[in-house]
XYZ file of C-alpha atoms in Angstrom:
596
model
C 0.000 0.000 0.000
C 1.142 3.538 -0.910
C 2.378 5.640 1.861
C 0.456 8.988 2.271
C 3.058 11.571 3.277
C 1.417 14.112 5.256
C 3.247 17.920 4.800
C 4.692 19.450 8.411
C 2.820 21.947 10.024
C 4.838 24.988 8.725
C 2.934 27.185 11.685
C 4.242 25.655 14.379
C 7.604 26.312 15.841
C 10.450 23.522 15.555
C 11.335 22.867 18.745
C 13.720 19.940 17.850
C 16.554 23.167 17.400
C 16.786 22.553 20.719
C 16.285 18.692 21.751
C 14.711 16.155 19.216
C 11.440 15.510 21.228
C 10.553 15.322 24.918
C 12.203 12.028 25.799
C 15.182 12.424 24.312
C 18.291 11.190 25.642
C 20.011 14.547 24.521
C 17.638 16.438 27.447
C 17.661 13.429 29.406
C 21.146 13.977 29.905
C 21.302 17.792 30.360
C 18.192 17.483 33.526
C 20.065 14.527 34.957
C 23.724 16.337 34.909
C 22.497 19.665 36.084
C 21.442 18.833 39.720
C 25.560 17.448 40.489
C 27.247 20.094 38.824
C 25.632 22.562 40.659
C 26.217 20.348 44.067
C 30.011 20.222 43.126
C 30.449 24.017 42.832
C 28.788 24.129 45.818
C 30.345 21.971 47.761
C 33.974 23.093 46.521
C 33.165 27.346 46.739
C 30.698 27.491 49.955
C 31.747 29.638 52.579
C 34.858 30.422 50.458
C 34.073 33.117 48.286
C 35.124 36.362 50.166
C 38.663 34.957 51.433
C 39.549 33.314 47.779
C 41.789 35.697 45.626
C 40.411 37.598 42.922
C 41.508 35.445 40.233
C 39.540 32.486 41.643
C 36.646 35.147 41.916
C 37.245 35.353 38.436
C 36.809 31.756 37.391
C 33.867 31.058 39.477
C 32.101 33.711 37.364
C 33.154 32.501 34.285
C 32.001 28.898 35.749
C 28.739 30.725 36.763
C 28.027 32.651 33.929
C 28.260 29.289 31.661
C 26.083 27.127 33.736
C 23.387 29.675 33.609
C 23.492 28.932 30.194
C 23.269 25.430 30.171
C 20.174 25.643 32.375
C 18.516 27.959 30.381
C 18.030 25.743 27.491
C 15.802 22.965 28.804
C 14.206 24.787 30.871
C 13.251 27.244 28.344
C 12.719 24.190 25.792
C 9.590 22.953 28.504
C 8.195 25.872 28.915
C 7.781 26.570 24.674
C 6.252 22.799 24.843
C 4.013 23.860 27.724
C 2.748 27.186 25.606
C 2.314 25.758 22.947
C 0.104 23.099 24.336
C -0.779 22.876 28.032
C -2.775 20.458 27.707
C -0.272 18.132 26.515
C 0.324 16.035 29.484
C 3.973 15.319 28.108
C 4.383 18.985 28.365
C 2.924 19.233 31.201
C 5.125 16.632 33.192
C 7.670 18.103 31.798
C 7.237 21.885 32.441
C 6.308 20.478 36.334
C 10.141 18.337 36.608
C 11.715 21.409 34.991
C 10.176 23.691 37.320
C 10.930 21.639 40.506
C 14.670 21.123 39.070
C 14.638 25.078 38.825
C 13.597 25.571 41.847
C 15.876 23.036 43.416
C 18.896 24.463 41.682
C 18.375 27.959 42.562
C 18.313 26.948 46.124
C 22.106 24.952 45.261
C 23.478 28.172 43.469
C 21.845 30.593 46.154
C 24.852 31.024 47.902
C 27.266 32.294 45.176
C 25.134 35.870 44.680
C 24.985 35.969 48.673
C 28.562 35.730 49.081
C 29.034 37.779 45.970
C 26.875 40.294 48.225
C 29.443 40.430 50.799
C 32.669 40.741 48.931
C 34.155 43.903 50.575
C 34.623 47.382 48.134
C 38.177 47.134 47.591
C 37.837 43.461 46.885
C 35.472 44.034 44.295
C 37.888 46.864 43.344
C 40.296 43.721 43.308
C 38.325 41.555 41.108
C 37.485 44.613 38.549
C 41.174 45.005 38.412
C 41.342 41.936 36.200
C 40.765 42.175 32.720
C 38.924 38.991 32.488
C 36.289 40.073 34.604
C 35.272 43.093 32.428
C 32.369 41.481 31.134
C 30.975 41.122 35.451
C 31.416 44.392 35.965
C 27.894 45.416 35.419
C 26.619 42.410 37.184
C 28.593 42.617 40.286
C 27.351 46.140 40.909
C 23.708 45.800 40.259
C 23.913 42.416 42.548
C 25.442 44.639 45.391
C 22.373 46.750 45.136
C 20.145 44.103 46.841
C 23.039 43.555 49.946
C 20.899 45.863 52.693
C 17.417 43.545 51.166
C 19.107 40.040 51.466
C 19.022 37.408 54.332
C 21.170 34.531 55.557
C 21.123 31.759 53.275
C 19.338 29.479 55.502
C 16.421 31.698 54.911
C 17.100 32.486 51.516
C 17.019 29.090 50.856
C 13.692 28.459 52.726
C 12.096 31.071 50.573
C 13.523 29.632 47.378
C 12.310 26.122 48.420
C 9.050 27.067 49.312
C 8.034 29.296 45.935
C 7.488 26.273 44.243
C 4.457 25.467 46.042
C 3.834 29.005 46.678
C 3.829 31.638 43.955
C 5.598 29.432 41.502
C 2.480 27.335 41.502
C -0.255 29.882 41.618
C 1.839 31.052 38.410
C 1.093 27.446 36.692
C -2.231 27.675 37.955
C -3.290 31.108 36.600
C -1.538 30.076 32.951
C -3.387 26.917 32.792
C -6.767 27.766 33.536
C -6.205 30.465 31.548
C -5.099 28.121 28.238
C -8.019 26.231 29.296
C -10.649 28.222 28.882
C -13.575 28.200 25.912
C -16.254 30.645 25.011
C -18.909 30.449 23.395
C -20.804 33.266 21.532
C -22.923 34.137 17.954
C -21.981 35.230 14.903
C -22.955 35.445 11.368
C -25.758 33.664 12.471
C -23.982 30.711 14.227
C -23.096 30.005 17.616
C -19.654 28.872 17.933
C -16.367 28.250 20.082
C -13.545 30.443 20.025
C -10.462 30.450 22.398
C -9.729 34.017 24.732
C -7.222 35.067 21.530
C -9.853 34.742 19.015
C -12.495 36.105 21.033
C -10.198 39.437 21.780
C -9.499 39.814 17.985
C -13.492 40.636 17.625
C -12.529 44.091 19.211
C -11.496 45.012 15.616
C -14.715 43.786 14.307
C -16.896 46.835 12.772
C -19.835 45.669 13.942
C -20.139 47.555 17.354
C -22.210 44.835 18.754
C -20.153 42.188 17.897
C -17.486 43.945 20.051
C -19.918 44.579 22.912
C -20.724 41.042 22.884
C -17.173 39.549 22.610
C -15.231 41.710 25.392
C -18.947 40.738 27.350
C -18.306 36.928 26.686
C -14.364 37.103 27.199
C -14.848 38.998 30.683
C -17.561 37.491 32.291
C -16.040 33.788 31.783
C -13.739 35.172 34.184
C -15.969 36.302 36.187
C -18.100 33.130 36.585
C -18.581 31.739 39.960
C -15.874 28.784 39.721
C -13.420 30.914 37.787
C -13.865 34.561 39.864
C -12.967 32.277 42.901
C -10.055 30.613 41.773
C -8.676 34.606 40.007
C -9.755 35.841 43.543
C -7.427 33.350 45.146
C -4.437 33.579 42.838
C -4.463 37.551 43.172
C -4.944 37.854 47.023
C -2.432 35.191 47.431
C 0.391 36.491 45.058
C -0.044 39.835 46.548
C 0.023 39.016 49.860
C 3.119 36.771 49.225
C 4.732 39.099 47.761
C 4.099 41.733 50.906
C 5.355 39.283 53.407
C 8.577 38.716 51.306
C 8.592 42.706 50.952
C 8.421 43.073 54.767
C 10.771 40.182 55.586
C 13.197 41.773 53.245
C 12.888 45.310 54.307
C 11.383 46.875 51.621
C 9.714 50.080 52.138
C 6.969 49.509 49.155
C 5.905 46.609 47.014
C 7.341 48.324 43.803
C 11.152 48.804 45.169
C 12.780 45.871 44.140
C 11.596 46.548 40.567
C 12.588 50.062 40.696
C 16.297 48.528 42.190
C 16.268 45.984 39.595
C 15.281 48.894 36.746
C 17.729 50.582 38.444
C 15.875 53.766 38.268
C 15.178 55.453 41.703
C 11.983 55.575 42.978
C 11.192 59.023 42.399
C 12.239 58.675 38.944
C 9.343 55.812 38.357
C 7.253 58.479 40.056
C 7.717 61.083 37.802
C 7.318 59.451 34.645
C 4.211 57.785 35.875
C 2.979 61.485 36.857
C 4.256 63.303 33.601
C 2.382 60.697 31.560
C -0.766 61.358 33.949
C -0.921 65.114 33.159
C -0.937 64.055 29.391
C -4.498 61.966 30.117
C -6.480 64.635 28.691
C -4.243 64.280 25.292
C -5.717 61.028 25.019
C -9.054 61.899 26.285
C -9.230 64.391 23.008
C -8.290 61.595 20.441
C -11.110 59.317 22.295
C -13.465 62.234 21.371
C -11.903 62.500 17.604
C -12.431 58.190 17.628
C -16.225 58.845 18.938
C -16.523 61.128 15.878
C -14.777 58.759 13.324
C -17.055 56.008 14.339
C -20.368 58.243 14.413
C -20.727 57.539 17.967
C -21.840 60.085 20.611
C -19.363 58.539 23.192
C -16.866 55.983 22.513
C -17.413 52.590 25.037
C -14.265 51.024 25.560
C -14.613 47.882 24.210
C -15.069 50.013 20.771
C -11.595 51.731 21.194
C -10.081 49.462 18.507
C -12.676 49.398 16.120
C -12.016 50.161 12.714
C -12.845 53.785 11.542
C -13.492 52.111 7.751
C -16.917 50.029 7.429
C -14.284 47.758 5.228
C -13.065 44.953 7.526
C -9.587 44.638 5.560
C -8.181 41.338 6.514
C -4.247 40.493 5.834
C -3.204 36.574 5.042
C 0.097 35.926 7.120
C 2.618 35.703 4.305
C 1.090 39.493 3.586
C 1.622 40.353 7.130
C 5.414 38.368 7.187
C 6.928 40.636 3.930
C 5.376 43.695 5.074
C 7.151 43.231 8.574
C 10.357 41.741 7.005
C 10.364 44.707 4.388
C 10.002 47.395 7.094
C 13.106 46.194 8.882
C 15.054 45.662 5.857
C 14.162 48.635 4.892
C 16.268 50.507 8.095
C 18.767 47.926 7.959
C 19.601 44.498 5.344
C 21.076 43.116 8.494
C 17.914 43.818 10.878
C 15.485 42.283 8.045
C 18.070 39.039 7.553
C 17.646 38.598 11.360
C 13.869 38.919 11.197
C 12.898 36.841 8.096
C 15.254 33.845 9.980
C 12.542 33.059 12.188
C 10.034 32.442 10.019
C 12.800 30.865 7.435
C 14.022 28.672 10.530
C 10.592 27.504 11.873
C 11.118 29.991 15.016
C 7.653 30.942 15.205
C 4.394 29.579 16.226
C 1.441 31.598 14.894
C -2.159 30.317 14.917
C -4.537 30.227 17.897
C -5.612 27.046 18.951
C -7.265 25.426 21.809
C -4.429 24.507 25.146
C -2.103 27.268 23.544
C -1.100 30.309 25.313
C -2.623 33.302 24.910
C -0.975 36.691 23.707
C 2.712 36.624 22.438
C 5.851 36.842 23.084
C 9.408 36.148 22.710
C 12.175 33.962 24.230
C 15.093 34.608 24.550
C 17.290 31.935 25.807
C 20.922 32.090 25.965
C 23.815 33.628 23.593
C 24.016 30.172 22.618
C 20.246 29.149 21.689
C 18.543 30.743 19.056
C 15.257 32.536 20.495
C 11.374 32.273 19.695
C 8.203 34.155 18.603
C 4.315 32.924 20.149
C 1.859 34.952 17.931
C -1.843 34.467 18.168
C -2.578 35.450 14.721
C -6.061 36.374 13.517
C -5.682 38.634 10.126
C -5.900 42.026 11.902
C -3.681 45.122 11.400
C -3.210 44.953 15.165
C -1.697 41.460 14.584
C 0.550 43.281 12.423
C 1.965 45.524 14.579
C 2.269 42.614 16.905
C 3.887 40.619 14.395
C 6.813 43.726 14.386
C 6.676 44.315 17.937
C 7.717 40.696 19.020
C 10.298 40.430 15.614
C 11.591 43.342 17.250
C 12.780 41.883 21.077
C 14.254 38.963 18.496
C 16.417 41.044 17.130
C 17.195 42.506 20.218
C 17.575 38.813 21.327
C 20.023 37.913 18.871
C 22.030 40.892 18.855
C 22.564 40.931 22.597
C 24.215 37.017 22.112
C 27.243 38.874 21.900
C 27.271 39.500 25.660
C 27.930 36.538 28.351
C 24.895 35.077 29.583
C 24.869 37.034 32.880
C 24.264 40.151 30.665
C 22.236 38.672 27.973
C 18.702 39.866 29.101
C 18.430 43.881 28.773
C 16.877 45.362 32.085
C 13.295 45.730 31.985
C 13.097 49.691 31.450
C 14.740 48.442 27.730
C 13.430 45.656 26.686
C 10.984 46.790 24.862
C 13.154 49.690 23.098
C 13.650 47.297 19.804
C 9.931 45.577 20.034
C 8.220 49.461 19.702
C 10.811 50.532 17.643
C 10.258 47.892 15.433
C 6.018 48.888 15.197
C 7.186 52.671 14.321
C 9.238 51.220 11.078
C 6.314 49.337 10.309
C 3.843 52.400 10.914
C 6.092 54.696 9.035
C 6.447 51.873 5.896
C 3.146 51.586 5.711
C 1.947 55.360 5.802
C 4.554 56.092 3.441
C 3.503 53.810 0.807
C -0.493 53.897 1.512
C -2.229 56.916 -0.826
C -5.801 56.182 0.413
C -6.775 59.054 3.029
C -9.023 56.972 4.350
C -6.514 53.879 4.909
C -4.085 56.594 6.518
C -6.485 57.770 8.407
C -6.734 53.965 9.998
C -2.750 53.447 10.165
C -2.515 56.985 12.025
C -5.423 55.772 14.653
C -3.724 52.136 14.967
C -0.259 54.073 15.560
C -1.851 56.618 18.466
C -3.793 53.925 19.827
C -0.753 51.979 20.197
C 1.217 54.703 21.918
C -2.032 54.783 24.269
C -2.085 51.391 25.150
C 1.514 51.191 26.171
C 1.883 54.769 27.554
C -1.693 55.872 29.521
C -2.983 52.546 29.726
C 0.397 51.183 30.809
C 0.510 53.398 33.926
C -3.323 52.506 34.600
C -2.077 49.039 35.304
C 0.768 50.089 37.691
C -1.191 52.302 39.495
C -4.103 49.862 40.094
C -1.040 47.145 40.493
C 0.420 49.630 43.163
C -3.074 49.640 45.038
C -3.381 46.234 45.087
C -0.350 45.383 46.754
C -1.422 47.838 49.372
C -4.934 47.229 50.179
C -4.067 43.209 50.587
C -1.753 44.389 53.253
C -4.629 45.544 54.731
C -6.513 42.653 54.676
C -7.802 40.072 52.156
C -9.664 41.386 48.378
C -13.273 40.569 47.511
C -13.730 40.567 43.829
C -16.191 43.575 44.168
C -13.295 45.593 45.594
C -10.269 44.884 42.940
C -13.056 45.786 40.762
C -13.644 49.056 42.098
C -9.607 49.942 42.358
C -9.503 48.961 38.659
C -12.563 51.352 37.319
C -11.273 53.900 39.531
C -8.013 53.908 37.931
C -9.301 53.359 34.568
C -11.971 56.613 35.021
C -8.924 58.355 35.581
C -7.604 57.778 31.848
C -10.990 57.487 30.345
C -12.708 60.669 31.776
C -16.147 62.025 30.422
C -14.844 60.777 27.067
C -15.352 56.562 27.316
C -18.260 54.488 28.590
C -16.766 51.879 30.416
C -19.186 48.549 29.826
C -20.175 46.544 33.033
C -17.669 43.507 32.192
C -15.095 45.797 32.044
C -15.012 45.514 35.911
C -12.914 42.159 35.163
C -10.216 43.887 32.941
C -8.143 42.791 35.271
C -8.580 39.280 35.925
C -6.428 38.034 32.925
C -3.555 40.332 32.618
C -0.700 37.737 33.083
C 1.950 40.555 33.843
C 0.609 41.156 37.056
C 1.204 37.069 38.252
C 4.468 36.633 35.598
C 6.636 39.810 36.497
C 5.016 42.407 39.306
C 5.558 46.035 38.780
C 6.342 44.891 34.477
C 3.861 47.409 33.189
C 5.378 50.814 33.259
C 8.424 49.735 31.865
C 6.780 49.638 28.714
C 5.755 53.253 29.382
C 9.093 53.948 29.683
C 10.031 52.146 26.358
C 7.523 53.563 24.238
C 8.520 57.365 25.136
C 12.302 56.415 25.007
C 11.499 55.013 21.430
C 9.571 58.142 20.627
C 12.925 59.980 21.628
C 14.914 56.924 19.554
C 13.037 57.878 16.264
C 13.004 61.550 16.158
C 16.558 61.523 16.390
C 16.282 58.550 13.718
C 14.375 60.687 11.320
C 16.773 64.244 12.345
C 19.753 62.164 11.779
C 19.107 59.099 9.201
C 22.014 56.778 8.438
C 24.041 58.431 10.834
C 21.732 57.464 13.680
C 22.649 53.642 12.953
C 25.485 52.824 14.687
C 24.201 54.089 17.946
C 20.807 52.119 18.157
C 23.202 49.021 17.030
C 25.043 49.555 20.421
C 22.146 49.959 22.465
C 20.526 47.318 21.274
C 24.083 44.776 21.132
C 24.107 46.096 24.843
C 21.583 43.874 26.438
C 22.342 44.214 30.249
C 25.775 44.694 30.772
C 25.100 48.486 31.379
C 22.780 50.603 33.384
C 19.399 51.718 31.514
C 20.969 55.469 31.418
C 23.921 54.548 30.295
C 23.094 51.861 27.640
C 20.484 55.350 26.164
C 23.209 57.008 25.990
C 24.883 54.793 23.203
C 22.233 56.025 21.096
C 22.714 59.936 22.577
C 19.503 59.865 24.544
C 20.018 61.708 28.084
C 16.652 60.035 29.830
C 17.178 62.386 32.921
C 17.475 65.380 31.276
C 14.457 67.884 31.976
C 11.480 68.053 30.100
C 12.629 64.366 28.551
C 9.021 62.744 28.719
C 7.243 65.305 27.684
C 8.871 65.154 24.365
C 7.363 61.801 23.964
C 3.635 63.222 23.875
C 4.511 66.415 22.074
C 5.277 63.538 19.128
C 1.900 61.926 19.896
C 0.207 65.629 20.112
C 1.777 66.114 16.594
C -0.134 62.551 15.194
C -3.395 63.781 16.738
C -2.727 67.111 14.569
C -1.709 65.065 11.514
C -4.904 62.752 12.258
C -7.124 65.893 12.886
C -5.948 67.242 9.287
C -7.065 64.204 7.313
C -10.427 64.709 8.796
């Protein structure tokens, strides 16, 4: 009998670039070897670090630095299996040993950054002396940060140890019955199933009760008796957690250890979380110009991405692909090389599909591995932009693999300089070579509603974040009171100008950054305005610009966010520096206003 060869499944990721399949000996052996490495340093470096001489120092970094590495990779291998399917029970299994193995070798390696900690100045002066430990420098100094925040290593250990049944699990918890979860709503005439992604495309649909009903559906799944209570738990407990830890610690506020991290004081989070509050009203005015687009009275918020066009254009994804791979190639042949390898390589998994992970994102995984995209794609010029914006922290990805694995990941205020970046090539590509008023008139409102969302909105989420943390110090959350904190943050941004629906009391309830990575949010606030700074000076300067933004981005985290800006000649605390971001987004309103 004839063999019927079936094609691959092009729109999947290949994750055999990093092990062959799940049970292969190649991973086998990494997860078993792993565990008694990290013993043996242990065993031979405990209690040694601060009287060994600096060259020893030296080589225990190097030793350090390299293991991280290896960890990274299956690690980072079961958790692509586990997003891509979580209801794989392979993947599953998996993503639960590596997790365990994590945690367990965190809690071996604990001590090296503790006695790193309390290495004396001039014996740090000692070890910077050396020019083989050039490449630590940045490391060393942002670890000594933490010293006056850090406990004995008994107790470090303890909290290590008990994260994986603590937050670690809640984490697995929240991502899982979030994969997990169906919906079920009309349209066209048919009642049918769509996953969270597919449902949250509808917001682009130009039916206005389409999007009522969608954002309805999506929200109040979460808020459903069994689901509000287990949302209710995983909130109240990670915040609480995470204030215990905070007070154990010494911490004067939930948010300072991402600030220290950042390593941006906290009264410079303050102020650009204030400057970007005074500009509300700016976006208060284009929700008024969006009312009028959409011959609306008052815009409701689940209509704030609704096309202004009665045309619902719809893009295949090898449209979508050369339009993003053209824009970068367009800045730089290199950038657009870099880009198109993903898809070329099988890097990318794009579809939504039931058990997959919701949103996108990229990983990044060593200097060694190459990194990943997770799109949800749906045919929408949002999925566009999102299509550039996680292309973009690849390349930054790959072009920070020329830094040791310590300073591989930029800091969080950065990392997502290339991602926006990468959305204002493709903004500027396509306005340039779109004639139709009326299409321009859509790529202008995509572009300001995109410096919205990760500007004002952005700082909504911190501040709500902010009150969250505090008010569970206080005592434990009913759902009817995170609620409340998140319209009354949200009424701040919105005004007279948007109706917020009743679901839209749940907004919350599935944002993962607030479970993944506390305090995330206004880094991308942060981002968006340095990129506004980034392109000015792109389009001032042209080719000579280049070199710079190469730096920053080949920079990942082996300097300071001020200093690695400064590659690119961005001064981030000089005066006034923020507001130049929304005198940019002032001049698109103009340029939007014009057209009408």
């Amino acid at each position: 009998m004839e063999q019927i060869m079936t094609a691959p499944d092009t729109s999947r990721w290949k994750t055999s670039l990093l092990y062959p399949t799940p049970d292969s000996p190649a991973l086998e052996t990494d997860l078993s070897a792993l565990e008694e490495e990290a013993g043996r340093f242990r065993e031979s470096l405990f209690e040694k670090i601060t009287t060994m001489p600096a060259q020893g120092i030296v080589e225990a970094l190097v030793w350090y630095d390299q293991f991280r590495a290896r960890i990274a990779r299956p690690l980072c291998y079961a958790h692509l299996l586990f997003a891509e399917n979580s209801e794989d029970e392979t993947h599953r299994a998996l993503a639960q040993r590596c997790s365990e193995l994590g945690n367990r070798l965190s809690q071996q390696l604990l001590f090296f950054d503790l006695e790193l900690m309390e290495l004396s100045d001039q014996q740090v002066d000692a070890v910077l002396a050396l020019p083989a430990a050039a490449p630590y420098a940045h490391f060393l100094h942002g670890l000594r940060k933490f010293t006056p925040y850090t406990l004995k290593e008994n107790e470090e250990r303890l909290l290590t140890r008990k994260d994986l049944t603590g937050v670690n699990a809640f984490t697995k918890l929240f991502d899982e019955l979030s994969s997990s979860m169906r919906y079920s709503m009309e349209l066209d005439g048919e009642t049918r199933d769509f996953t969270g992604e597919e449902l949250l495309s509808l917001s682009h649909h130009p039916d206005p009760d389409v999007r009522f009903r969608a954002q309805t559906t999506f929200l109040m799944k979460h808020a459903d008796a069994p689901h509000a209570l287990v949302f209710n738990t995983v909130f109240n407990t990670m915040a609480l957690d995470h204030g215990q830890e905070m007070s154990l610690r010494g911490y004067q506020s939930a948010i300072q250890p991402t600030n220290i991290g950042n390593e941006l004081s906290d009264d410079a989070v303050e102020h650009l979380m204030a400057v970007t509050e005074e500009h509300y009203p700016l976006a208060q005015r284009y929700f008024a110009i969006k009312a009028t687009l959409l011959g609306m009275k008052r815009l409701r918020n689940c209509d704030m991405y609704a096309p202004i066009s009665t045309t619902k254009k719809e893009f295949s994804f090898d449209e979508a692909r050369t339009m993003v791979v053209n824009a970068y190639t367009d800045y730089d042949p290199q950038f657009g090389a870099i880009v198109d390898a993903f898809f070329q390589e099988q890097r990318v998994d794009i579809y939504p599909r039931p058990g997959k992970s919701g949103g996108a994102f990229a990983m990044g995984i060593s200097p060694q591995d190459p990194p990943y995209l997770l799109l949800n794609y749906t045919g929408t010029l949002r999925d566009i932009a999102t299509i550039a914006h996680e292309a973009g922290h690849g390349l930054h990805f790959v072009l920070s693999q020329q830094q040791n694995c310590l300073n591989y990941h930029a800091p969080l205020p950065l990392a997502e300089t290339a991602s926006v970046f990468g959305e204002m090539l493709l903004t500027r590509r396509m306005l340039d070579d779109e004639q139709d008023p009326a299409v321009r008139k859509e790529l202008l409102c995509g572009k300001i509603e995109d410096i919205i969302a990760t500007t004002f909105r952005q700082t909504v989420l911190t501040r709500f974040e902010i009150r969250l943390h505090h008010e569970r110090n206080q005592g434990l959350l009913s759902n009817e009171r995170i609620c409340e904190l998140w319209l009354e943050e949200n009424r701040k941004l919105y005004g007279d100008t948007v109706e917020m629906i009743p679901a839209y009391a749940w907004g919350w309830s599935y944002i993962s950054h607030f479970i993944h990575s506390r305090f995330y949010c206004y880094s991308y606030t942060f981002a968006e305005l340095l990129v506004l700074a980034l392109y000015q000076q792109y389009r001032t300067r042209g080719d000579a610009f280049k070199p710079g933004y190469h730096a920053l981005l080949t920079a990942g985290g082996s300097q300071s966010p001020a200093d690695t800006a400064r590659l690119a000649g961005i001064d981030i605390e000089a005066s006034g520096f923020w507001k130049g971001g929304y005198d940019l987004l002032e001049q698109l309103i103009n340029e939007l206003e014009s057209l009408i």
